[in-house]
Short mmCIF file of C-alpha atoms in Angstrom, two decimals:
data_model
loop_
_atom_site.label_atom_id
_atom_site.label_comp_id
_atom_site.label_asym_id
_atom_site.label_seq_id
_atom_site.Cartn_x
_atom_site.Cartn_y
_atom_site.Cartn_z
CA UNK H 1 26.00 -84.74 -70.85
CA UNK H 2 28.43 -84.40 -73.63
CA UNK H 3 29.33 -88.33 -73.29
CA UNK H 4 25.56 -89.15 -73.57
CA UNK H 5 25.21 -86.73 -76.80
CA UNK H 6 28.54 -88.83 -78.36
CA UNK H 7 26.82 -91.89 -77.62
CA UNK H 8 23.73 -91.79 -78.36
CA UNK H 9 22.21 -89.28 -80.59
CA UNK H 10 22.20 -90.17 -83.93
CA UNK H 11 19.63 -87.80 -85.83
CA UNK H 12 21.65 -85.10 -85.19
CA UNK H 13 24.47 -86.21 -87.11
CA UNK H 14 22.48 -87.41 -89.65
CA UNK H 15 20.61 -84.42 -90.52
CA UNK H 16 24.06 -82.63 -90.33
CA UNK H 17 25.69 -84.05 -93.70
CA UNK H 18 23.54 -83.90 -96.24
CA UNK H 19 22.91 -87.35 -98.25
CA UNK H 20 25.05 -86.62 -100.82
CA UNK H 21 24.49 -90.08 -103.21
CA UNK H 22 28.45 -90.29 -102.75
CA UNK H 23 29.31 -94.16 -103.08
CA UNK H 24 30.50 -95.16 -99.42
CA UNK H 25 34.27 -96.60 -99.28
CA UNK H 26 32.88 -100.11 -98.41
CA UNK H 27 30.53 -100.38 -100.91
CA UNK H 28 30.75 -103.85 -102.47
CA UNK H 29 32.11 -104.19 -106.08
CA UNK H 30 31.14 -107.52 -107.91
CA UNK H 31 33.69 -108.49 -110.58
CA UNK H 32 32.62 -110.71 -113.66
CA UNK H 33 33.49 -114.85 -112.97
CA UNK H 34 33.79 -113.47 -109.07
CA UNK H 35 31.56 -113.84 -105.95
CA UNK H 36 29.96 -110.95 -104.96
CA UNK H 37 31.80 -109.73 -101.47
CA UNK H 38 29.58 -108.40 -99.21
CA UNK H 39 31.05 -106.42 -95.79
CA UNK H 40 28.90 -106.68 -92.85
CA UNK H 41 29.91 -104.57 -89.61
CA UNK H 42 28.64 -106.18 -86.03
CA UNK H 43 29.39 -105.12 -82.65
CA UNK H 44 30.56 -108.59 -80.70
CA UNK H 45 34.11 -109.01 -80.03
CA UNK H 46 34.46 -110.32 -76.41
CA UNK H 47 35.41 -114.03 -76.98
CA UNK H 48 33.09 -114.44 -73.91
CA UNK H 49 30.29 -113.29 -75.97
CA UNK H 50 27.70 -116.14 -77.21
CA UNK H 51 26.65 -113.55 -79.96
CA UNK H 52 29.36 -113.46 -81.22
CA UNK H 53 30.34 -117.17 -81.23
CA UNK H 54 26.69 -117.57 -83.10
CA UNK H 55 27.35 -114.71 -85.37
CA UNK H 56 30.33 -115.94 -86.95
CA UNK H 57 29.59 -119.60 -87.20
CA UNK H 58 26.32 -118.62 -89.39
CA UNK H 59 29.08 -115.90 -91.79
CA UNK H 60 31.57 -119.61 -91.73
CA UNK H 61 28.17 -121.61 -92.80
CA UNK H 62 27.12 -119.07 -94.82
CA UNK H 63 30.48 -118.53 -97.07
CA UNK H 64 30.64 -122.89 -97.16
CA UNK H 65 27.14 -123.25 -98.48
CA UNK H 66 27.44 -119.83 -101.58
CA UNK H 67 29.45 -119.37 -104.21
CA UNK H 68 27.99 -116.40 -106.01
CA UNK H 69 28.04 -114.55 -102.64
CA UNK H 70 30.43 -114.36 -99.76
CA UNK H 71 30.08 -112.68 -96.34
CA UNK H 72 33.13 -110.51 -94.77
CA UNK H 73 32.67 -109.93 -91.02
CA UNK H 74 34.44 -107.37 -89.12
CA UNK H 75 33.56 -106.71 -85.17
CA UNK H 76 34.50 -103.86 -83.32
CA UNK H 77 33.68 -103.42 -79.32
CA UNK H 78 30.09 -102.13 -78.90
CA UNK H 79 30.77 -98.84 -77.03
CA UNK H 80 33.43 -98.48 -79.83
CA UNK H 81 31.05 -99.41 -82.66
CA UNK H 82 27.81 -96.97 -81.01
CA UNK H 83 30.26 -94.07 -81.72
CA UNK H 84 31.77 -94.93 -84.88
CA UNK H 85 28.37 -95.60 -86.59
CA UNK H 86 26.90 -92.59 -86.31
CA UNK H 87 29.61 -90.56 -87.44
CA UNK H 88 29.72 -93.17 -90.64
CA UNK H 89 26.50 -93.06 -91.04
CA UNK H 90 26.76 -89.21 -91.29
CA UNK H 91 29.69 -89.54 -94.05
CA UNK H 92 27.97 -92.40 -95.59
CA UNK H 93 30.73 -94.61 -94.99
CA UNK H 94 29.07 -97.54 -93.82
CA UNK H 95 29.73 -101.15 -94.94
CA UNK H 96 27.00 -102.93 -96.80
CA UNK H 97 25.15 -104.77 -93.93
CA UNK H 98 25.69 -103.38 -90.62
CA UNK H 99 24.34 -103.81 -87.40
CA UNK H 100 21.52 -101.43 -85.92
CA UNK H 101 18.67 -100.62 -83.47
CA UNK H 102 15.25 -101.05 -83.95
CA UNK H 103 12.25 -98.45 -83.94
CA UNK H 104 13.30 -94.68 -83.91
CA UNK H 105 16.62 -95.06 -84.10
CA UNK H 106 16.47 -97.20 -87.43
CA UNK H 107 13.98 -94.82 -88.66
CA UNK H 108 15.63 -91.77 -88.48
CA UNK H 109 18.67 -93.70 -90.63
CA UNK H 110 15.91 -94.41 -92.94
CA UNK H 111 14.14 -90.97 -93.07
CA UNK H 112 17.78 -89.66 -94.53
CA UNK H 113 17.95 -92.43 -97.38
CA UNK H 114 20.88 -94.31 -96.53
CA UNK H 115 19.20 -97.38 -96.30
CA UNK H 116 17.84 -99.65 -98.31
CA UNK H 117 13.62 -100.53 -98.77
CA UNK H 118 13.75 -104.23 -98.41
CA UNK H 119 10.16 -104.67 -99.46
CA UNK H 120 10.94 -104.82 -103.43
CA UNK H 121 13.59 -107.23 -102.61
CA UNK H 122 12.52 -109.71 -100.40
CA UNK H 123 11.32 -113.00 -101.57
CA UNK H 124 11.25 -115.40 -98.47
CA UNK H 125 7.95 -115.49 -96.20
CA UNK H 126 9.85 -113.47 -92.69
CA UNK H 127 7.09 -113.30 -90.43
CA UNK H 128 7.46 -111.78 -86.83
CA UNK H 129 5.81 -113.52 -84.06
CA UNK H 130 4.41 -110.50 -82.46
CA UNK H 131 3.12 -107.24 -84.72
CA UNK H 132 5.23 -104.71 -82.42
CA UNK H 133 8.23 -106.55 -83.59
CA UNK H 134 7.05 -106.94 -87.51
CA UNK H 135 6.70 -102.90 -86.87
CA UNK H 136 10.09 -102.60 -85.41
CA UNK H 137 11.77 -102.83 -88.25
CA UNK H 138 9.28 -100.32 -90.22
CA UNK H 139 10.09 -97.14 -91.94
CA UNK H 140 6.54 -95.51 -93.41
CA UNK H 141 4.94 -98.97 -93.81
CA UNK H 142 8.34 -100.50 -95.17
CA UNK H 143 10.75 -103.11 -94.41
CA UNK H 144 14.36 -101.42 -93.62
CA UNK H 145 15.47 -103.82 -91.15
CA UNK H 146 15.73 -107.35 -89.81
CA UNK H 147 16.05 -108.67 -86.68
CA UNK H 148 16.61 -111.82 -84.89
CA UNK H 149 16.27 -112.24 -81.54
CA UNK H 150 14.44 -110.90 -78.52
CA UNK H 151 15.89 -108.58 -75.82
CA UNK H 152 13.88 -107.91 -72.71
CA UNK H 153 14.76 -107.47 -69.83
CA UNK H 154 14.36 -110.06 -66.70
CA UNK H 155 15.58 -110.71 -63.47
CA UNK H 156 18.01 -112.92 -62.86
CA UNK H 157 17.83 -114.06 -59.45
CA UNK H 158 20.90 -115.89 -57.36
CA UNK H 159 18.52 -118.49 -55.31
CA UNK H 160 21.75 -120.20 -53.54
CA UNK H 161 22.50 -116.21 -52.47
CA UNK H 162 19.15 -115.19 -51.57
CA UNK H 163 18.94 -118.85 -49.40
CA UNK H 164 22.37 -117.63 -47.35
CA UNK H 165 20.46 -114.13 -45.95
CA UNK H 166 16.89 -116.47 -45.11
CA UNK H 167 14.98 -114.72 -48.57
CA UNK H 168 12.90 -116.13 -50.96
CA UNK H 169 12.73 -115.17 -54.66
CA UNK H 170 10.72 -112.21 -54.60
CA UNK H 171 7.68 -111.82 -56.24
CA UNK H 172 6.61 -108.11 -56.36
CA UNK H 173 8.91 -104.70 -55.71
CA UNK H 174 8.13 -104.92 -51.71
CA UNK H 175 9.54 -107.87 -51.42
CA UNK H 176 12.34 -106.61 -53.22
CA UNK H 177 12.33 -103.99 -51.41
CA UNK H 178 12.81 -106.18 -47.85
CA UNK H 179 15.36 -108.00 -49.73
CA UNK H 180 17.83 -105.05 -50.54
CA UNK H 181 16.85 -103.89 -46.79
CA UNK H 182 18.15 -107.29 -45.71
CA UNK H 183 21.11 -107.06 -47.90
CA UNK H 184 22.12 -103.41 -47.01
CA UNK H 185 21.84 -103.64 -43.28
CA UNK H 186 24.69 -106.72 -43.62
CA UNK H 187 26.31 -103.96 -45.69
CA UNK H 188 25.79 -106.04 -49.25
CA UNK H 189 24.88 -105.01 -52.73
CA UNK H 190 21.35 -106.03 -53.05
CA UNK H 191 21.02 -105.37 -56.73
CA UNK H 192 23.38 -105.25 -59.93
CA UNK H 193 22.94 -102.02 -61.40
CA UNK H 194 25.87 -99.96 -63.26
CA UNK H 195 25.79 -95.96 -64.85
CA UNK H 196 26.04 -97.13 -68.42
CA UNK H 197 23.62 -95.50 -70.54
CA UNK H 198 21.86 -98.39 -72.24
CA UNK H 199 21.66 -100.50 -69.43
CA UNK H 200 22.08 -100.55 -65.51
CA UNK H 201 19.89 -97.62 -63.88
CA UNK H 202 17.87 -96.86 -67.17
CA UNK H 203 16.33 -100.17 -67.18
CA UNK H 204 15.55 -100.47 -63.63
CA UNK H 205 13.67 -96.83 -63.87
CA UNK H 206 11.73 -97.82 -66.73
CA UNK H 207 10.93 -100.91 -64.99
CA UNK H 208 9.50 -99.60 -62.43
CA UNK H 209 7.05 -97.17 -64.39
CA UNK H 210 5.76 -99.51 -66.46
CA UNK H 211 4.78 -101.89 -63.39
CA UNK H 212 3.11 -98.41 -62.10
CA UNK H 213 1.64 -97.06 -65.22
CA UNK H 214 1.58 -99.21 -67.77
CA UNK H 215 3.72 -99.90 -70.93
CA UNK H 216 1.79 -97.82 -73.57
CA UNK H 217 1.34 -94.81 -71.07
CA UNK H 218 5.08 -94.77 -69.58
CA UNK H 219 6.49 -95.04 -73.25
CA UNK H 220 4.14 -91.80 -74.13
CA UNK H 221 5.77 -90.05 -70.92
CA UNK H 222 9.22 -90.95 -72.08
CA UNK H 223 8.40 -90.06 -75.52
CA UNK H 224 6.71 -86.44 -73.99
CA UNK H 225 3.60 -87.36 -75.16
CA UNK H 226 1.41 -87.68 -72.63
CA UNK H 227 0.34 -85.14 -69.77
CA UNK H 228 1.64 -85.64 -66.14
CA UNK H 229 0.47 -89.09 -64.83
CA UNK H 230 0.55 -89.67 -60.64
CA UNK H 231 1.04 -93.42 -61.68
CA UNK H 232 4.34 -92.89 -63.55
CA UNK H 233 5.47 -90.49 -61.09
CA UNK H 234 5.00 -93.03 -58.54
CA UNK H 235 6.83 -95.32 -60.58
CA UNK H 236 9.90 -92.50 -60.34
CA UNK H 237 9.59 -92.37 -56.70
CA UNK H 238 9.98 -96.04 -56.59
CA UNK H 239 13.11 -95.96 -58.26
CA UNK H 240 14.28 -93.33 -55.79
CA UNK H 241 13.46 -95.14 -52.78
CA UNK H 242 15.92 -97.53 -54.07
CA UNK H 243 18.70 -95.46 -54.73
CA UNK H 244 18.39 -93.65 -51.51
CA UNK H 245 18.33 -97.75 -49.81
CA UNK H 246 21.45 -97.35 -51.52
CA UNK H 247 20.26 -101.12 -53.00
CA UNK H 248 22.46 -100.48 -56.20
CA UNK H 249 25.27 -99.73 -54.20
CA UNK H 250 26.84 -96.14 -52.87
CA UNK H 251 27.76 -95.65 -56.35
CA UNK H 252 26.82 -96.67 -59.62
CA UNK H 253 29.73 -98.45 -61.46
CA UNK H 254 30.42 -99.45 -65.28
CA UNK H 255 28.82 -103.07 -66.54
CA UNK H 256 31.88 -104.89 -66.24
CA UNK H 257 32.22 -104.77 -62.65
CA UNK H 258 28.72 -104.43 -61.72
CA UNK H 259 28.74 -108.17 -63.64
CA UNK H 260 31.76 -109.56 -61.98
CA UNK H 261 30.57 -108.93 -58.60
CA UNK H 262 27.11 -110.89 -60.25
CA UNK H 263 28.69 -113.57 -61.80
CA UNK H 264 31.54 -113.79 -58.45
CA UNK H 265 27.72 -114.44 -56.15
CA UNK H 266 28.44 -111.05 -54.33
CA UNK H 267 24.82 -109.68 -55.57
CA UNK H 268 21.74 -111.72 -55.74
CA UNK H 269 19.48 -109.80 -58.12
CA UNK H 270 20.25 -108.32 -61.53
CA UNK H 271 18.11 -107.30 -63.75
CA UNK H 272 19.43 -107.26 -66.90
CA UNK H 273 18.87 -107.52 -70.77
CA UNK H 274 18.84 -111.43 -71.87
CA UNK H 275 21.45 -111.83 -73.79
CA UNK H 276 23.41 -112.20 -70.73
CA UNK H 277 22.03 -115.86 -70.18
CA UNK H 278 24.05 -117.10 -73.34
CA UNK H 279 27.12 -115.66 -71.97
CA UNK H 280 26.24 -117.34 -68.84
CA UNK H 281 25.50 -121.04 -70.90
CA UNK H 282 28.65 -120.35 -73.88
CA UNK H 283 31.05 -121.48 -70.90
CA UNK H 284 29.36 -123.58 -68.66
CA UNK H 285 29.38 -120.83 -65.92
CA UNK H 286 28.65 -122.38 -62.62
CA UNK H 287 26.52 -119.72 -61.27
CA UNK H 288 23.99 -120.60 -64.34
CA UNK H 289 22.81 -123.53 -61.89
CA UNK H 290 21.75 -121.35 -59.60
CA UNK H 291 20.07 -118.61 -61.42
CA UNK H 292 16.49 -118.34 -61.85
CA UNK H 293 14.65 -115.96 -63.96
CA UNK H 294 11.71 -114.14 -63.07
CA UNK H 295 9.31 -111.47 -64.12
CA UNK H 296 7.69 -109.40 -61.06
CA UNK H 297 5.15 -108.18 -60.70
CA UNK H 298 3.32 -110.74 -62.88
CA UNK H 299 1.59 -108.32 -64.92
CA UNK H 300 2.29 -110.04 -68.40
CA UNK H 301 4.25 -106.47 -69.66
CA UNK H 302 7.89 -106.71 -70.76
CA UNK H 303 10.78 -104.03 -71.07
CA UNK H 304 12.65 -104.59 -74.88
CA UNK H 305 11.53 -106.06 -77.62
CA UNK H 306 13.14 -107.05 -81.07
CA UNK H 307 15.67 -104.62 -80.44
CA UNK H 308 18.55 -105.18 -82.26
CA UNK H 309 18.77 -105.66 -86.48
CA UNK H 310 21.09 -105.42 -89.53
CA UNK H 311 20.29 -102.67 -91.94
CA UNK H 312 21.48 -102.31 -95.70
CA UNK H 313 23.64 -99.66 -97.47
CA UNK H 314 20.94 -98.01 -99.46
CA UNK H 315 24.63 -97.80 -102.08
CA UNK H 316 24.74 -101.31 -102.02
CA UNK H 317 26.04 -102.90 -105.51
CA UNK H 318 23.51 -105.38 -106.11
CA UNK H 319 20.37 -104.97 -103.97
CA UNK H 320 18.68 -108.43 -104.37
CA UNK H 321 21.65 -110.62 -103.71
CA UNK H 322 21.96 -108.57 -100.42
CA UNK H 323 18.42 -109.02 -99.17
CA UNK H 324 18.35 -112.27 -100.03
CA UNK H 325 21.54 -113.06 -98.24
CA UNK H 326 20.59 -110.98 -94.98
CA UNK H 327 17.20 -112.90 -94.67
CA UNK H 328 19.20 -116.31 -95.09
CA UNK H 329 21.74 -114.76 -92.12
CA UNK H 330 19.06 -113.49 -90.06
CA UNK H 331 17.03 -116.73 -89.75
CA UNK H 332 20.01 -119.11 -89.43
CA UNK H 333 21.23 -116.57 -86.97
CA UNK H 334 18.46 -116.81 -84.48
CA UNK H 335 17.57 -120.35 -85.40
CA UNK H 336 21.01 -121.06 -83.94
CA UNK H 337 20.93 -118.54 -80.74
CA UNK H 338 17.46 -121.01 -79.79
CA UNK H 339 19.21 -124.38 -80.59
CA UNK H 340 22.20 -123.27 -78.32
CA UNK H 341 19.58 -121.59 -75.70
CA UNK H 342 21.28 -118.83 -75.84
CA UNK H 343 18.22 -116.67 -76.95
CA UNK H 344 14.44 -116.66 -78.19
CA UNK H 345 14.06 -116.08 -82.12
CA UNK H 346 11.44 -113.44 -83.21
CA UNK H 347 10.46 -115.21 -85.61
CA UNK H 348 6.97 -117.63 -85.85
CA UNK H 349 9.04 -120.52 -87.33
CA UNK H 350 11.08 -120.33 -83.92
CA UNK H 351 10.91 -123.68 -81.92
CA UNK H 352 9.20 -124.71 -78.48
CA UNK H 353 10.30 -125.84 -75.38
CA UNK H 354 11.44 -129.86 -74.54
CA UNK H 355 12.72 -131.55 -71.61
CA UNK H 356 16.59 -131.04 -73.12
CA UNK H 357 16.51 -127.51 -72.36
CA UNK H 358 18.06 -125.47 -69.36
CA UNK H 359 16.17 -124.16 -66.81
CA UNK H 360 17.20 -120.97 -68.03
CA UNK H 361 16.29 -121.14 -71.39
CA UNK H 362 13.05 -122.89 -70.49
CA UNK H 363 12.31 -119.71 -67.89
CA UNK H 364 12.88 -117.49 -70.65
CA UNK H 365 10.85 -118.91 -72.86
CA UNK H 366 7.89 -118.84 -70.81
CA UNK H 367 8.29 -115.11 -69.74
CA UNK H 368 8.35 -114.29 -72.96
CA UNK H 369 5.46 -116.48 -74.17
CA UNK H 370 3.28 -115.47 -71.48
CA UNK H 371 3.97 -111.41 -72.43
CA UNK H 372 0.74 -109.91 -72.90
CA UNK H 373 2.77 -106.57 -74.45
CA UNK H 374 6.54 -105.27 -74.29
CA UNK H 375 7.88 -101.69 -74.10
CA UNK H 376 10.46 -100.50 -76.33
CA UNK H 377 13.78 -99.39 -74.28
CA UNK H 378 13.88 -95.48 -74.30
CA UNK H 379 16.77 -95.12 -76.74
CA UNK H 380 15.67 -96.68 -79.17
CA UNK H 381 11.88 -95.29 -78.63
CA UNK H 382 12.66 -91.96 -78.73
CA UNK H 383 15.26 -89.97 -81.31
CA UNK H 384 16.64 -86.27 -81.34
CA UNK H 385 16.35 -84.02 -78.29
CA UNK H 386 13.61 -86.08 -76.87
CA UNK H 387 16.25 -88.72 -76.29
CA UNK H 388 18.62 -86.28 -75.25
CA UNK H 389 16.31 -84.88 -72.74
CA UNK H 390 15.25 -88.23 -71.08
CA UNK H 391 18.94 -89.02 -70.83
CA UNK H 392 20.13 -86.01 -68.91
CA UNK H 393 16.78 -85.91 -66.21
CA UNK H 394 17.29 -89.69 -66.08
CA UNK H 395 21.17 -89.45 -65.21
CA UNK H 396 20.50 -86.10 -62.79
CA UNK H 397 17.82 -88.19 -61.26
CA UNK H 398 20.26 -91.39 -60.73
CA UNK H 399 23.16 -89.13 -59.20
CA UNK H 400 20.41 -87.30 -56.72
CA UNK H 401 20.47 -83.77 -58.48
CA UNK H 402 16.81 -83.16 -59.29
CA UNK H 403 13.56 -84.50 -57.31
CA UNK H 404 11.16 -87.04 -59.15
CA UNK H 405 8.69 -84.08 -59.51
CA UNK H 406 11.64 -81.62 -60.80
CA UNK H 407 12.41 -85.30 -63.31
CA UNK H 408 8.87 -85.24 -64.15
CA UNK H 409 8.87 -81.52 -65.01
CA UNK H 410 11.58 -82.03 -67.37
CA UNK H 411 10.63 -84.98 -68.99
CA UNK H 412 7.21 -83.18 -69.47
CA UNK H 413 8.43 -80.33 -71.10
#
């Protein structure tokens, strides 16, 4: 519990400190005849990370291509960076561009004034490609954010594996379900799954739910506003059947070994937030030829969203060269993740599929641009206790302390 409340719950802190109007330490200073230095703060630093790699070769293009404004990166490791933050954001000592989540957990930053209303600011045409991501980055009908690429969460299915134990890709949760039967009788890991918060079990339960209930009415459960609904429940029960297959494993493990055991062909399924098929493409990893991704059941609904974004210091020395220099980042950014395929831009300028592309990329792109509707991951869709609350009955529910109708209870209160 106390771990979850360091990690994730931000409006608490906020609300804490009062906004004082205190210039923050990194504040940027323009001096006369001198670029204008802007800090931005981002949370990449594994050299196997294709964000990262992308990141930093739009800052080099950026710097090569401006001389009244240069970009100074600094990346810290992302469990590092999810605690920092919040305790800078409470002090106000933020940089002047930092990275951030989406939805609730952007707004609350915004609700306490330390960030800055892009709308006056922002010249260029930035379009979304879908309105739930356009409203993403929303505070009361204004722009306080900007994203650029898609997270959702897919399946990413080892066919050479699944071909070894006689199984097919599956195409619906019982045929999962016979597949991590198959896998556990042989005493194998069916599915990658790990106990970090914002990934691993989390995902898979909210999977599940959705397929049972829907997006719009699971995300109104998790948020604890809607009344009990049999459908989610089932959803819940779902999940549990799974655990108690013991198809993530007899224990749930951090990311980095749940991956390595992936990425080694020891597990077959993962499901898992995009971003990891860059990684997979940034080195030429050999188990990228034999990955497929898949969306089951084909209901058209997608877990994520435009998730991640960059935020501004509302303290920020010079307001328009900062907007203007963000929206330039943001769209080179995710023009780049698509022309590596390491990503889909959310952005209607992004480009379209040809016969140059992976498989992977190619799969991706058609999952996402068949979506009928995504659903917001819970921590960023909910803020406060409520987030607290789904955290704890989510992680007593994953360790086999409480029944789905004693989760359901809780989550309902």
């Amino acid at each position: 519990m106390g771990k979850i409340r360091q990690k994730i719950i931000i409006g608490c802190l906020i609300g804490m400190v009062g906004f004082t109007g205190v210039v923050p330490l990194y504040a940027s200073e323009c001096v006369s005849g001198e670029p204008l230095e802007l800090s931005i703060w981002y949370p990449w630093t594994d050299k196997y990370d294709a964000y990262q790699k992308a990141f930093l070769d739009t800052i080099e293009e950026y710097n090569q291509t401006h001389t009244d404004v240069q970009l100074s990166a600094k990346g810290m490791e992302m469990e590092f960076y999810r605690k920092k933050i919040e305790k800078d954001i409470a002090s106000n000592d933020v940089p002047d561009i930092y990275f951030c989540y989406s939805d609730d957990y952007m707004r609350n930053i915004a609700a306490s004034g330390r960030i800055l209303n892009m709308d006056p600011y922002l010249k260029s045409n930035i379009q979304e490609k879908r309105e739930e991501f356009h409203d993403s980055m929303l505070y009361d009908g204004a722009r306080y954010a900007l994203g650029f690429a898609e997270s959702v969460g897919v399946f990413l299915v080892n066919t050479n594996l699944l071909r070894q134990y006689q199984c097919e890709i599956p195409t619906d949760w019982n045929d999962a379900f016979q597949i991590g039967q198959i896998f556990t009788d042989q005493g194998k890991v069916p599915f990658a799954c790990s106990g970090d918060s914002d990934i691993g079990f989390r995902m898979y339960l909210e999977k599940f739910c959705m397929d049972e209930a829907g997006a719009e009415k699971s995300l109104s459960m998790i948020k604890g506003s809607e009344k009990p609904d049999p459908d989610f429940e089932k959803g819940v029960e779902r999940f549990l059947d799974f655990m108690n297959m013991e198809g993530f494993g007899g224990g749930l493990r951090n990311t980095n070994k749940v991956e390595e055991d992936f990425y080694m062909s020891r597990i077959p399924i993962y499901y898992a937030k995009s971003s990891v098929i860059g990684n997979l493409k940034l080195h030429s990893n050999p188990l990228a030829n034999k990955i497929k991704l898949v969306n089951f059941p084909e209901n058209n609904g997608l877990l994520g969203g435009a998730s991640e974004c960059f935020v501004i210091n509302k303290n920020v020395s010079d307001p328009q060269k900062a907007v203007d220099a963000l929206a330039e980042l943001m769209i080179s950014f995710s023009d780049k993740l698509e022309e590596k395929g390491w990503a889909i831009s959310i952005y209607k300028d992004g480009r379209t599929k040809s016969d140059s592309d992976s498989n992977l990329w190619s799969e991706l792109f058609d999952i996402t641009s068949q979506a009928d509707h995504y659903m917001q991951y819970w921590e960023f869709a909910t803020s406060g206790e409520r987030q607290e609350l789904f955290a704890l009955a989510s992680q007593q529910l994953a360790f086999g302390q409480i029944t789905a109708g004693e989760f359901m209870r809780m989550i309902g209160q």
